[in-house]
Short mmCIF file of C-alpha atoms in Angstrom, two decimals:
data_model
loop_
_atom_site.label_atom_id
_atom_site.label_comp_id
_atom_site.label_asym_id
_atom_site.label_seq_id
_atom_site.Cartn_x
_atom_site.Cartn_y
_atom_site.Cartn_z
CA MET F 947 0.04 0.00 -0.32
CA ALA F 948 2.49 2.20 1.33
CA CYS F 949 4.97 1.32 -2.59
CA LEU F 950 1.45 2.55 -4.57
CA GLU F 951 0.93 5.84 -2.34
CA ALA F 952 4.86 6.20 -3.06
CA LEU F 953 4.34 6.03 -6.93
CA ARG F 954 1.00 7.50 -7.29
CA ILE F 955 2.94 10.22 -5.85
CA LEU F 956 5.72 10.48 -8.19
CA SER F 957 3.38 9.68 -11.10
CA ARG F 958 2.99 13.22 -11.44
CA ASP F 959 6.15 13.75 -12.71
CA LYS F 960 6.06 13.00 -16.69
CA LYS F 961 9.78 12.73 -16.19
CA VAL F 962 10.47 10.01 -13.96
CA LEU F 963 7.49 7.30 -15.67
CA ALA F 964 9.82 5.74 -17.61
CA PRO F 965 10.69 2.85 -15.61
CA VAL F 966 7.18 2.18 -15.00
CA THR F 967 5.69 2.33 -17.95
CA THR F 968 6.89 -0.63 -19.05
CA ARG F 969 5.42 -4.12 -19.79
CA GLU F 970 5.86 -6.13 -17.18
CA ASN F 971 5.43 -3.02 -14.93
CA MET F 972 2.08 -1.98 -16.05
CA GLU F 973 0.32 -5.82 -15.83
CA ILE F 974 1.96 -5.45 -12.20
CA LEU F 975 -0.65 -2.50 -11.71
CA MET F 976 -3.84 -4.55 -13.75
CA LYS F 977 -3.34 -7.18 -11.74
CA LYS F 978 -3.27 -4.71 -8.08
CA ALA F 979 -5.85 -2.66 -9.80
CA LYS F 980 -8.46 -6.44 -10.72
CA LEU F 981 -7.86 -5.69 -14.44
CA ASP F 982 -6.35 -9.07 -14.88
CA PRO F 983 -8.41 -11.23 -16.87
CA GLU F 984 -7.96 -14.08 -14.59
CA VAL F 985 -9.20 -11.64 -11.07
CA LYS F 986 -12.82 -13.47 -10.97
CA THR F 987 -13.86 -11.31 -7.56
CA LEU F 988 -13.00 -8.21 -5.54
CA GLY F 989 -11.58 -10.27 -3.43
CA ASP F 990 -12.18 -8.50 1.15
CA ALA F 991 -13.13 -5.07 1.23
CA ALA F 992 -9.85 -5.11 3.20
CA ASP F 993 -8.38 -5.11 -0.26
CA PHE F 994 -9.84 -2.33 -1.57
CA PRO F 995 -7.92 0.83 -0.38
CA VAL F 996 -5.26 -1.10 -3.12
CA VAL F 997 -7.14 -1.50 -5.41
CA VAL F 998 -8.46 2.09 -5.76
CA GLU F 999 -4.48 2.94 -5.29
CA ALA F 1000 -3.72 0.97 -7.67
CA LEU F 1001 -6.61 2.98 -10.16
CA LYS F 1002 -5.03 6.08 -8.91
CA CYS F 1003 -1.60 5.37 -10.16
CA LEU F 1004 -2.77 3.67 -13.39
CA CYS F 1005 -4.71 6.97 -13.69
CA ASN F 1006 -1.48 9.69 -13.58
CA ILE F 1007 0.85 7.00 -15.98
CA VAL F 1008 -1.58 6.89 -18.82
CA PHE F 1009 -2.75 10.63 -18.17
CA ASN F 1010 1.23 11.08 -18.45
CA SER F 1011 3.18 9.31 -20.29
CA PRO F 1012 2.35 7.77 -24.40
CA ILE F 1013 4.17 4.70 -23.57
CA ALA F 1014 1.19 4.00 -21.05
CA GLN F 1015 -1.67 5.23 -23.00
CA LYS F 1016 -0.37 2.75 -26.17
CA LEU F 1017 0.17 -0.21 -23.67
CA SER F 1018 -3.50 0.63 -22.55
CA LEU F 1019 -4.60 -1.06 -25.99
CA ASP F 1020 -2.04 -3.56 -26.23
CA LEU F 1021 -3.47 -4.98 -22.77
CA ASN F 1022 -6.32 -4.20 -23.37
CA PHE F 1023 -7.16 -2.03 -20.52
CA ALA F 1024 -10.74 -0.93 -21.72
CA ALA F 1025 -12.45 -4.58 -21.38
CA GLY F 1026 -10.40 -5.24 -17.68
CA LEU F 1027 -12.24 -1.73 -16.22
CA CYS F 1028 -15.94 -2.92 -17.81
CA ARG F 1029 -15.46 -6.33 -15.81
CA LEU F 1030 -14.40 -4.02 -13.14
CA LEU F 1031 -17.56 -2.42 -13.44
CA GLU F 1032 -19.57 -5.41 -13.69
CA LYS F 1033 -18.27 -6.54 -10.08
CA CYS F 1034 -19.27 -2.92 -8.66
CA MET F 1035 -22.82 -2.84 -9.62
CA ASP F 1036 -23.68 -3.95 -5.80
CA GLY F 1037 -22.68 -1.78 -2.17
CA ARG F 1038 -22.24 1.54 -1.86
CA ALA F 1039 -18.80 0.28 -0.30
CA VAL F 1040 -17.26 -0.56 -3.86
CA ASN F 1041 -17.95 3.25 -4.98
CA ASP F 1042 -14.25 4.70 -4.60
CA ILE F 1043 -13.09 1.83 -6.75
CA ARG F 1044 -15.89 2.64 -9.18
CA CYS F 1045 -14.99 5.64 -9.13
CA PHE F 1046 -11.41 5.95 -10.30
CA ASP F 1047 -12.50 3.40 -12.67
CA LEU F 1048 -14.66 5.53 -14.75
CA ARG F 1049 -12.20 7.87 -14.19
CA LEU F 1050 -9.58 5.35 -16.17
CA LEU F 1051 -12.19 4.74 -18.39
CA PHE F 1052 -12.82 8.39 -19.61
CA LEU F 1053 -9.32 8.97 -20.36
CA LEU F 1054 -8.94 6.18 -22.72
CA THR F 1055 -12.14 6.71 -24.01
CA LEU F 1056 -10.25 10.40 -24.86
CA LEU F 1057 -7.35 9.85 -25.39
CA HIS F 1058 -7.82 6.46 -28.26
CA THR F 1059 -10.97 6.97 -31.00
CA GLN F 1060 -10.71 2.73 -30.95
CA ILE F 1061 -11.92 1.84 -27.55
CA ARG F 1062 -14.99 4.41 -28.37
CA ALA F 1063 -16.10 1.85 -31.15
CA GLN F 1064 -15.01 -1.01 -28.87
CA LEU F 1065 -17.00 0.23 -26.28
CA LYS F 1066 -19.98 0.76 -28.30
CA GLN F 1067 -19.95 -2.76 -30.20
CA GLU F 1068 -17.31 -5.26 -28.16
CA LEU F 1069 -17.96 -4.66 -24.78
CA GLN F 1070 -21.87 -3.35 -25.12
CA GLY F 1071 -20.34 -0.02 -23.01
CA LEU F 1072 -23.24 1.91 -22.95
CA PRO F 1073 -26.40 -0.32 -21.28
CA LEU F 1074 -23.26 -1.19 -18.14
CA LEU F 1075 -22.61 2.39 -18.21
CA THR F 1076 -25.68 3.27 -18.08
CA LYS F 1077 -26.72 0.64 -15.01
CA THR F 1078 -23.41 1.79 -13.50
CA LEU F 1079 -25.07 5.17 -13.49
CA GLU F 1080 -28.30 3.71 -12.22
CA SER F 1081 -26.17 2.07 -9.68
CA ILE F 1082 -24.36 4.55 -8.53
CA LEU F 1083 -27.73 6.30 -7.74
CA SER F 1084 -30.12 3.56 -6.23
CA VAL F 1085 -32.39 4.77 -8.66
CA GLN F 1086 -36.28 2.60 -8.58
CA TRP F 1087 -38.08 2.98 -11.58
CA ALA F 1088 -41.35 3.89 -10.82
CA GLY F 1089 -42.52 3.94 -14.22
CA LYS F 1090 -41.31 3.43 -17.73
CA TYR F 1091 -40.25 7.70 -18.01
CA GLN F 1092 -40.43 8.15 -13.73
CA ALA F 1093 -37.63 7.56 -11.24
CA VAL F 1094 -36.84 8.05 -8.03
CA THR F 1095 -33.44 9.14 -6.93
CA GLU F 1096 -30.57 9.85 -4.76
CA VAL F 1097 -27.15 11.69 -5.31
CA GLN F 1098 -24.49 10.91 -2.60
CA GLU F 1099 -21.24 9.82 -4.49
CA THR F 1100 -21.45 13.00 -6.92
CA ASP F 1101 -17.50 12.40 -7.76
CA CYS F 1102 -18.55 9.21 -9.12
CA THR F 1103 -21.87 10.36 -10.74
CA ILE F 1104 -19.79 13.23 -13.08
CA GLU F 1105 -16.44 10.59 -14.09
CA ALA F 1106 -20.10 8.38 -15.26
CA LEU F 1107 -20.78 11.48 -16.64
CA LYS F 1108 -17.85 12.07 -18.44
CA ALA F 1109 -17.28 8.42 -19.67
CA LEU F 1110 -20.87 8.07 -21.32
CA PHE F 1111 -20.20 11.59 -23.46
CA ASN F 1112 -16.95 10.39 -25.10
CA VAL F 1113 -18.72 6.47 -25.53
CA THR F 1114 -21.95 8.53 -27.25
CA LEU F 1115 -19.90 10.46 -29.36
CA ASP F 1116 -20.89 10.63 -32.89
CA SER F 1117 -23.62 8.36 -31.97
CA TRP F 1118 -26.40 10.42 -34.57
CA ASN F 1119 -28.35 6.40 -35.06
CA VAL F 1120 -29.30 5.44 -31.60
CA HIS F 1121 -32.44 4.66 -30.77
CA SER F 1122 -34.44 7.39 -28.51
CA GLU F 1123 -34.93 4.12 -26.01
CA VAL F 1124 -31.96 4.38 -24.82
CA TRP F 1125 -32.01 7.72 -23.81
CA LEU F 1126 -35.35 7.38 -21.78
CA TYR F 1127 -32.83 7.55 -18.10
CA PHE F 1128 -30.93 10.62 -19.38
CA VAL F 1129 -33.60 12.19 -20.67
CA HIS F 1130 -35.15 11.61 -16.37
CA PHE F 1131 -32.21 12.55 -15.50
CA LEU F 1132 -32.51 16.33 -16.14
CA THR F 1133 -35.56 16.45 -13.73
CA TYR F 1134 -33.09 16.09 -10.72
CA MET F 1135 -31.35 19.45 -11.92
CA ARG F 1136 -33.17 21.68 -9.65
CA VAL F 1137 -31.94 19.66 -6.69
CA PHE F 1138 -28.67 19.92 -7.61
CA GLN F 1139 -28.35 23.97 -8.87
CA GLU F 1140 -30.42 24.55 -5.21
CA LEU F 1141 -27.55 22.66 -3.38
CA SER F 1142 -24.55 24.26 -5.55
CA THR F 1143 -24.99 27.68 -4.64
CA CYS F 1144 -22.47 26.88 -2.07
CA GLY F 1145 -20.30 24.25 -3.77
CA GLN F 1146 -19.16 24.08 -7.22
CA THR F 1147 -18.20 20.28 -8.18
CA LEU F 1148 -22.35 20.13 -7.60
CA PHE F 1149 -22.57 22.54 -10.41
CA HIS F 1150 -20.20 20.77 -13.22
CA PHE F 1151 -23.33 17.85 -12.38
CA PRO F 1152 -25.74 20.19 -15.22
CA SER F 1153 -23.54 20.78 -17.55
CA ASN F 1154 -22.33 17.21 -17.52
CA THR F 1155 -26.04 16.42 -17.73
CA ILE F 1156 -26.49 19.11 -20.90
CA ASN F 1157 -22.96 17.65 -22.41
CA LEU F 1158 -23.81 13.93 -22.86
CA LEU F 1159 -27.97 15.01 -23.55
CA SER F 1160 -26.11 17.26 -27.55
CA ASN F 1161 -24.81 13.52 -27.65
CA VAL F 1162 -28.51 12.92 -28.76
CA PRO F 1163 -30.02 13.02 -31.81
CA VAL F 1164 -32.23 15.85 -31.99
CA SER F 1165 -35.22 13.34 -33.40
CA CYS F 1166 -35.13 11.70 -29.37
CA LEU F 1167 -35.47 14.91 -27.87
CA ASP F 1168 -38.78 15.05 -27.74
CA VAL F 1169 -38.84 12.60 -24.22
CA LEU F 1170 -38.20 16.36 -22.24
CA ILE F 1171 -41.68 17.20 -22.90
CA CYS F 1172 -43.72 13.36 -22.17
CA PRO F 1173 -46.00 14.58 -20.36
CA SER F 1174 -46.29 12.14 -17.20
CA GLY F 1175 -43.85 10.14 -18.45
CA LYS F 1176 -46.17 8.84 -21.80
CA GLU F 1177 -45.14 10.00 -24.94
CA MET F 1178 -47.53 12.26 -26.42
CA SER F 1179 -50.01 11.49 -28.29
CA ALA F 1180 -53.34 13.12 -29.71
CA ASN F 1181 -55.25 12.34 -26.82
CA ASN F 1182 -52.67 14.33 -24.20
CA ASN F 1183 -51.27 17.70 -26.24
CA GLU F 1184 -49.81 19.06 -23.19
CA PRO F 1185 -46.32 18.47 -23.00
CA ASP F 1186 -44.18 19.09 -19.91
CA MET F 1187 -41.42 21.86 -19.58
CA GLU F 1188 -40.40 20.99 -16.31
CA ALA F 1189 -37.03 19.61 -17.99
CA ILE F 1190 -36.84 22.85 -21.07
CA GLN F 1191 -37.71 25.35 -17.91
CA LEU F 1192 -34.10 23.27 -15.81
CA ILE F 1193 -32.25 23.87 -18.88
CA LEU F 1194 -32.56 27.55 -19.70
CA ASP F 1195 -32.00 28.78 -15.60
CA PHE F 1196 -28.95 27.02 -16.32
CA MET F 1197 -28.59 28.94 -19.30
CA GLU F 1198 -28.83 31.71 -17.36
CA LYS F 1199 -26.76 30.99 -14.38
CA ARG F 1200 -23.80 30.62 -16.82
CA ILE F 1201 -24.57 33.94 -18.87
CA ASP F 1202 -24.31 35.73 -15.36
CA LYS F 1203 -21.43 33.54 -14.32
CA GLY F 1204 -19.60 36.34 -17.66
CA CYS F 1205 -16.66 34.07 -17.77
CA SER F 1206 -15.75 30.11 -19.81
CA TYR F 1207 -18.72 30.88 -22.06
CA ARG F 1208 -17.53 28.69 -25.21
CA GLU F 1209 -16.76 25.69 -22.20
CA GLY F 1210 -19.88 26.44 -20.70
CA LEU F 1211 -22.40 28.26 -22.21
CA THR F 1212 -22.11 26.95 -26.11
CA PRO F 1213 -23.41 23.40 -25.32
CA VAL F 1214 -26.16 24.51 -23.23
CA LEU F 1215 -27.22 27.67 -26.30
CA SER F 1216 -26.66 24.55 -29.03
CA LEU F 1217 -28.52 22.36 -27.31
CA LEU F 1218 -32.08 25.02 -27.02
CA THR F 1219 -30.77 25.75 -30.54
CA GLU F 1220 -31.67 22.08 -32.30
CA CYS F 1221 -34.15 21.36 -29.74
CA SER F 1222 -36.45 24.78 -31.23
CA ARG F 1223 -35.26 24.15 -34.30
CA THR F 1224 -36.65 20.35 -34.82
CA HIS F 1225 -39.45 20.61 -31.71
CA ARG F 1226 -42.68 23.05 -32.26
CA PRO F 1227 -43.98 22.98 -28.40
CA ILE F 1228 -40.63 23.82 -27.55
CA ARG F 1229 -39.95 26.35 -29.69
CA LYS F 1230 -42.95 27.79 -28.38
CA TYR F 1231 -42.14 27.41 -24.88
CA ILE F 1232 -38.61 28.76 -24.97
CA LYS F 1233 -39.42 32.05 -26.92
CA ALA F 1234 -42.37 32.97 -24.47
CA GLU F 1235 -39.66 32.47 -21.93
CA VAL F 1236 -36.52 34.38 -23.49
CA LEU F 1237 -38.30 37.06 -26.10
CA PRO F 1238 -41.81 37.63 -24.59
CA PRO F 1239 -44.42 39.90 -26.67
CA LEU F 1240 -42.55 43.30 -26.23
CA ARG F 1241 -43.85 46.25 -24.59
CA ASP F 1242 -41.51 48.49 -23.20
CA VAL F 1243 -39.72 49.65 -26.16
CA SER F 1244 -37.97 52.47 -24.20
CA ASN F 1245 -34.66 51.03 -23.57
CA ARG F 1246 -32.17 49.28 -26.14
CA PRO F 1247 -32.50 45.06 -26.30
CA GLU F 1248 -28.96 45.04 -25.33
CA VAL F 1249 -29.68 46.99 -22.11
CA GLY F 1250 -31.66 45.68 -19.05
CA THR F 1251 -31.46 42.30 -16.74
CA THR F 1252 -34.23 39.94 -18.44
CA VAL F 1253 -32.75 36.99 -20.41
CA ARG F 1254 -33.54 38.57 -23.76
CA ASN F 1255 -31.01 41.66 -22.97
CA LYS F 1256 -28.38 38.95 -21.85
CA LEU F 1257 -28.51 37.25 -25.20
CA VAL F 1258 -28.82 39.93 -27.21
CA ARG F 1259 -25.31 41.38 -25.63
CA LEU F 1260 -23.96 37.77 -26.55
CA MET F 1261 -24.87 38.44 -30.11
CA THR F 1262 -21.42 40.57 -29.74
CA HIS F 1263 -19.56 39.22 -27.22
CA VAL F 1264 -15.41 39.03 -29.01
CA ASP F 1265 -16.07 35.42 -29.11
CA LEU F 1266 -16.69 34.37 -32.18
CA GLY F 1267 -18.02 31.06 -31.49
CA VAL F 1268 -20.17 32.58 -28.61
CA LYS F 1269 -21.71 35.43 -30.53
CA GLN F 1270 -22.90 33.02 -33.62
CA ILE F 1271 -23.94 30.68 -31.74
CA ALA F 1272 -26.67 33.49 -29.49
CA ALA F 1273 -27.36 35.39 -32.67
CA GLU F 1274 -28.77 31.44 -33.84
CA PHE F 1275 -30.66 30.39 -30.98
CA LEU F 1276 -32.43 34.32 -31.28
CA PHE F 1277 -32.87 33.80 -35.02
CA VAL F 1278 -34.20 29.93 -34.52
CA LEU F 1279 -36.82 31.54 -31.95
CA CYS F 1280 -37.85 34.04 -34.16
CA LYS F 1281 -38.92 31.34 -36.51
CA GLU F 1282 -35.43 32.25 -39.00
CA ARG F 1283 -37.67 35.65 -40.42
CA VAL F 1284 -35.33 39.21 -40.02
CA ASP F 1285 -37.74 41.02 -40.06
CA ASN F 1286 -38.88 39.16 -36.11
CA LEU F 1287 -35.45 39.37 -35.40
CA LEU F 1288 -34.95 42.62 -35.97
CA LYS F 1289 -37.59 43.42 -34.40
CA TYR F 1290 -35.86 41.53 -30.60
CA THR F 1291 -32.50 42.64 -31.18
CA GLY F 1292 -32.29 46.02 -33.55
CA TYR F 1293 -30.50 45.70 -36.47
CA GLY F 1294 -26.82 46.60 -35.13
CA ASN F 1295 -26.50 43.72 -32.86
CA ALA F 1296 -28.39 41.36 -36.01
CA ALA F 1297 -25.51 42.47 -38.59
CA GLY F 1298 -23.32 39.88 -37.99
CA LEU F 1299 -25.66 36.90 -38.01
CA LEU F 1300 -27.73 38.71 -41.41
CA ALA F 1301 -23.75 39.43 -43.00
CA ALA F 1302 -22.98 35.43 -42.72
CA ARG F 1303 -26.30 34.23 -43.30
CA GLY F 1304 -26.60 36.49 -46.78
CA LEU F 1305 -29.94 37.98 -44.95
CA LEU F 1306 -29.42 41.94 -44.73
CA ALA F 1307 -31.68 42.77 -47.19
CA GLY F 1308 -34.20 40.37 -45.23
CA GLY F 1309 -36.28 37.28 -45.91
CA ARG F 1310 -36.13 34.82 -43.70
CA GLY F 1311 -33.77 31.16 -43.44
CA GLU F 1312 -34.28 28.38 -45.15
CA ARG F 1313 -35.97 25.90 -42.63
CA TRP F 1314 -40.07 26.09 -43.19
CA TYR F 1315 -41.72 27.15 -39.75
CA SER F 1316 -45.25 27.00 -38.85
CA ASP F 1317 -46.85 30.31 -40.28
CA ASP F 1318 -48.72 31.21 -36.71
CA GLU F 1319 -48.03 34.75 -36.12
CA ASP F 1320 -47.26 36.33 -33.20
CA THR F 1321 -48.97 39.28 -32.50
CA ASP F 1322 -48.12 42.51 -31.53
CA THR F 1323 -48.96 44.83 -28.00
CA GLU F 1324 -51.00 47.16 -27.34
CA GLU F 1325 -48.00 48.78 -26.61
CA TYR F 1326 -45.66 48.51 -29.51
CA ILE F 1327 -47.95 49.22 -32.71
CA LYS F 1328 -48.21 52.28 -30.35
CA ALA F 1329 -44.16 52.97 -30.25
CA LYS F 1330 -43.80 51.53 -33.63
CA PRO F 1331 -43.48 54.54 -35.64
CA ASN F 1332 -40.90 55.82 -33.22
CA ILE F 1333 -38.65 53.03 -33.29
CA ASN F 1334 -35.47 53.11 -34.60
CA LEU F 1335 -34.55 49.89 -36.20
CA ILE F 1336 -30.68 50.21 -35.82
CA THR F 1337 -30.95 50.39 -32.59
CA GLY F 1338 -34.29 49.17 -31.89
CA HIS F 1339 -35.73 51.09 -29.33
CA ALA F 1340 -38.04 54.09 -29.75
CA GLU F 1341 -36.70 57.94 -30.04
CA GLU F 1342 -38.73 60.70 -29.48
CA PRO F 1343 -38.60 62.38 -32.77
CA LEU F 1344 -36.17 65.12 -33.46
CA PRO F 1345 -36.75 67.95 -35.66
CA ASN F 1346 -35.36 67.51 -39.39
CA PRO F 1347 -32.16 69.97 -39.99
CA MET F 1348 -33.29 70.61 -43.98
CA ASP F 1349 -36.89 71.81 -43.02
CA GLU F 1350 -35.34 75.18 -43.39
CA MET F 1351 -33.62 74.72 -46.24
CA THR F 1352 -33.32 76.12 -49.43
CA GLU F 1353 -32.56 73.59 -52.16
CA GLU F 1354 -29.54 75.64 -53.03
CA GLN F 1355 -28.02 74.68 -49.19
CA LYS F 1356 -29.67 70.91 -49.55
CA GLU F 1357 -27.86 70.07 -52.67
CA TYR F 1358 -24.68 71.76 -51.00
CA GLU F 1359 -24.74 69.45 -47.94
CA ALA F 1360 -25.29 66.50 -49.95
CA MET F 1361 -22.05 66.95 -52.39
CA LYS F 1362 -20.09 68.55 -48.98
CA LEU F 1363 -20.76 64.52 -47.44
CA VAL F 1364 -20.37 63.02 -51.22
CA ASN F 1365 -16.93 64.54 -50.95
CA MET F 1366 -15.95 63.27 -47.82
CA PHE F 1367 -16.93 59.99 -48.60
CA ASP F 1368 -14.83 59.99 -51.72
CA LYS F 1369 -11.55 61.32 -50.14
CA LEU F 1370 -12.17 58.43 -47.26
CA SER F 1371 -12.73 55.62 -50.01
CA ARG F 1372 -9.63 57.03 -52.01
CA GLU F 1373 -7.70 57.12 -48.35
CA ASP F 1374 -8.10 53.16 -47.73
CA ILE F 1375 -9.69 54.08 -45.06
CA ILE F 1376 -12.90 52.76 -45.22
CA LYS F 1377 -15.17 51.24 -48.67
CA PRO F 1378 -18.57 52.24 -49.69
CA MET F 1379 -20.26 48.49 -49.73
CA GLY F 1380 -23.88 47.76 -50.52
CA VAL F 1381 -25.86 44.84 -50.56
CA LYS F 1382 -26.47 42.19 -53.50
CA PRO F 1383 -29.46 40.17 -54.10
CA ASP F 1384 -28.73 37.35 -53.08
CA GLY F 1385 -28.07 39.41 -49.39
CA THR F 1386 -24.61 39.21 -49.03
CA MET F 1387 -22.29 42.03 -48.80
CA ALA F 1388 -19.47 43.63 -51.66
CA PRO F 1389 -18.18 46.74 -52.54
CA LEU F 1390 -20.42 49.31 -53.55
CA GLU F 1391 -19.50 48.92 -57.72
CA GLU F 1392 -19.61 45.50 -57.53
CA ALA F 1393 -23.30 45.67 -55.37
CA VAL F 1394 -24.00 48.45 -57.96
CA HIS F 1395 -23.26 45.86 -61.03
CA TYR F 1396 -25.63 42.94 -60.00
CA THR F 1397 -28.81 44.99 -59.20
CA GLN F 1398 -28.42 46.16 -62.86
CA ILE F 1399 -27.98 42.61 -63.81
CA ALA F 1400 -30.95 41.58 -62.15
CA GLU F 1401 -33.98 44.23 -62.42
CA PRO F 1402 -36.20 43.16 -64.90
CA ASP F 1403 -36.69 44.23 -68.25
CA SER F 1404 -38.68 47.39 -67.86
CA SER F 1405 -40.41 47.23 -72.00
CA ASP F 1406 -44.16 47.16 -72.04
CA SER F 1407 -44.35 43.85 -75.10
CA ASP F 1408 -47.11 42.19 -74.41
#
């Protein structure tokens, strides 16, 4: 035991691993960790600390040594880890063994795509990991779509979710029945969010759950809103949006955190975008929560504390990935209609998305959505004539400075402005741009040329 503890500490240093990373030494550690195929049982409880320590050593060595990573393939670590998981199904006394078994399995699936394929096909890793997660949580199924659970081993739970994420990566042809457990798992997120106010570990629980759900084929995600644990049907058309609300709450907490948006926020925004794009009830619910009917348009869309305000601010974020997914999410909620998007965000905030999609001239995206129209509030209709389309908020009408000018003065000011633009253009300070008929940006001369070509013949011939 003391030797293993010393090895665990030394194995954190990459420079001293050469004597350890031999086939013979790795086989010894496998036997100590109960990964050898000849080992049939876990043995006495007194041996469990030795197993845990050996697994910790293997985690460090495999993480730090490319030689050990290659040996892990040759020695078929994955099969040994799966056998060990099967032996750990009963009893909480083996949770430490199970935790580091899952951690090592996560490392291997992260490092080797071959092991992911082996787990999915040969080793039946997905059912095994699902069963392991149920065992960790002491799940008791109350029905096909309902479960009662408790979380006592959060570290073990998170390691299982991380391993499952790697195993299910690129699994787009998985049948929806496989994912029912994880769908119900979302209903427990409220408990962990309440408990996580003081601890960061529990905060990773919903994050890893959402990462896992991002691997689920989008067509299967309607199970998220199945009412009373049953599939949607003609006789039961009231979806249960509790899971969706939990994801929305988590998204807002991630925004409020104010950092690590690419790692922490983009997965949940991507998940909500795909749910909204594919499932109409989910889109309608999310839009009602995120983009409720406009009433007060006195402030700019990015100013305020609502979810809409926070997402609009992200549309001009410095991180391109964050900016794109936030804009795409709002665009999908608006049924990919430019006029609807501009109503909620203003042209300035949406310009990046519209330019990338070739929609600067207006229109809508390629995907078809239902034709139900949004109803504007009386307050919005009244304020609409005064709304600045660029900023997206109502402004007090200002006096027109040209009202008191003569025609000669107007012409003089117009030519003065033209000369200023011409000078800036010639000095390459600015480049005048225009919108082509396809909605994309181009230099002004090119845009005018395309517009002239696109104009229909004006002859009156029959």
